[in-house]
């Protein structure tokens, strides 16, 4: 049986390690502060923001959720960001995406002070990532590297394949794996013969957003699979097909009306992989943990602790 890379366990380790750092800052009168801006009404975003605020509360980080209405303009949102940039007690600013359609997302993300950009999306921090300079790294990719390190999965000299080239997952994880001395191939929707490229991977990262797309023919025996995909299946026939009529999954679907599945076939991965992240419970929990880590690191930098 392959090793299950347990994201919840690693999340708890990371959060526990942050506690004394938060306590030290608090003793100096510098409670770390995170502001989350949630514009408009989006049920999924509301759940993510609740989880982030709860993680802050558990750690003793001050958090604020700002919730401007759906109708907010780019200029109004820019004002909110500028006010947060100027606040001494706020170390991290996170603008929850997606923003309402009338808002210019790029302008908003550019307006966040790079020192407070705990998502690591600002071009300055992307530059820091590429050149290996210190600065906040995008949370999900940073969590993936942390997971691999803590499970002692070697990256140096290994062949890694990343499927997906988004700015928030694919590109930064590619760069982080490169910094760990992996030989990295990045694939996308125009990559020909994707299966044969994926079969060369010793580490395969799937960040596509297509349920169970990577089946056995994409997986070489013993591969380490990092499945970033978080796809909600709300059709019973699809659940039955993807999980080969698993009574447990069908019962879960009947209870909740939905089931989560990654980008990698959940049964094939068990057959082929040497180690893999389950969905849910793999990569997902690490994102919030790394957001907390970025917030604490930002508070330390701003307080002159490191
Ligand atoms: P995007 O939609 O921004 O990017 C998807 C990428 O997959 C694109 O580069 C696209 O290629 C590529 N792709 C799409 N279809 C194919 C295909 N048939 N063959 C090869 N490549 C393909 O998604 P994100 O990066 O934002 O997210 C990816 C997944 O990860 C989603 O399921 C998302 O929910 C999940 N996610 C999970 C997080 C977590 O914390 N667990 C955090 C962030 C995301 P192209 O560029 O050519 O269009």
Coordinates of C-alpha atoms in Angstrom, one line a residue, residues 33-38 62-68 76-96 108 111-113 115-117 302:
X33 CA -2.6 40.8 12.6
X34 CA -4.2 39.5 9.4
X35 CA -6.9 41.3 7.4
X36 CA -9.0 39.3 5.0
X37 CA -11.0 41.3 2.5
X38 CA -14.1 39.4 1.2
X62 CA -5.6 39.2 15.5
X63 CA -7.8 38.9 12.5
X64 CA -10.3 41.1 10.7
X65 CA -12.7 40.2 8.0
X66 CA -13.8 43.2 5.9
X67 CA -16.9 42.5 3.9
X68 CA -17.7 45.2 1.4
X76 CA -13.4 51.9 -3.3
X77 CA -11.6 48.6 -2.9
X78 CA -8.3 50.3 -3.6
X79 CA -9.0 52.7 -0.7
X80 CA -9.7 49.8 1.7
X81 CA -6.4 48.1 0.7
X82 CA -4.5 51.4 1.1
X83 CA -5.9 51.9 4.6
X84 CA -4.8 48.4 5.5
X85 CA -1.3 49.0 4.0
X86 CA -1.0 52.0 6.3
X87 CA -2.1 50.3 9.5
X88 CA 0.7 49.4 11.9
X89 CA -1.2 46.5 13.5
X90 CA -1.9 44.7 10.3
X91 CA 1.0 42.4 9.1
X92 CA -0.9 40.5 6.4
X93 CA -3.5 41.4 3.9
X94 CA -5.4 38.8 1.9
X95 CA -7.9 39.7 -0.8
X96 CA -10.1 36.7 -1.3
X108 CA -6.1 45.4 -6.4
X111 CA -2.0 47.6 -4.5
X112 CA -1.3 45.3 -1.6
X113 CA 2.0 46.3 0.0
X115 CA 5.6 43.3 2.8
X116 CA 2.0 42.5 3.8
X117 CA 1.3 40.2 0.8
X302 CA 8.1 44.1 10.6

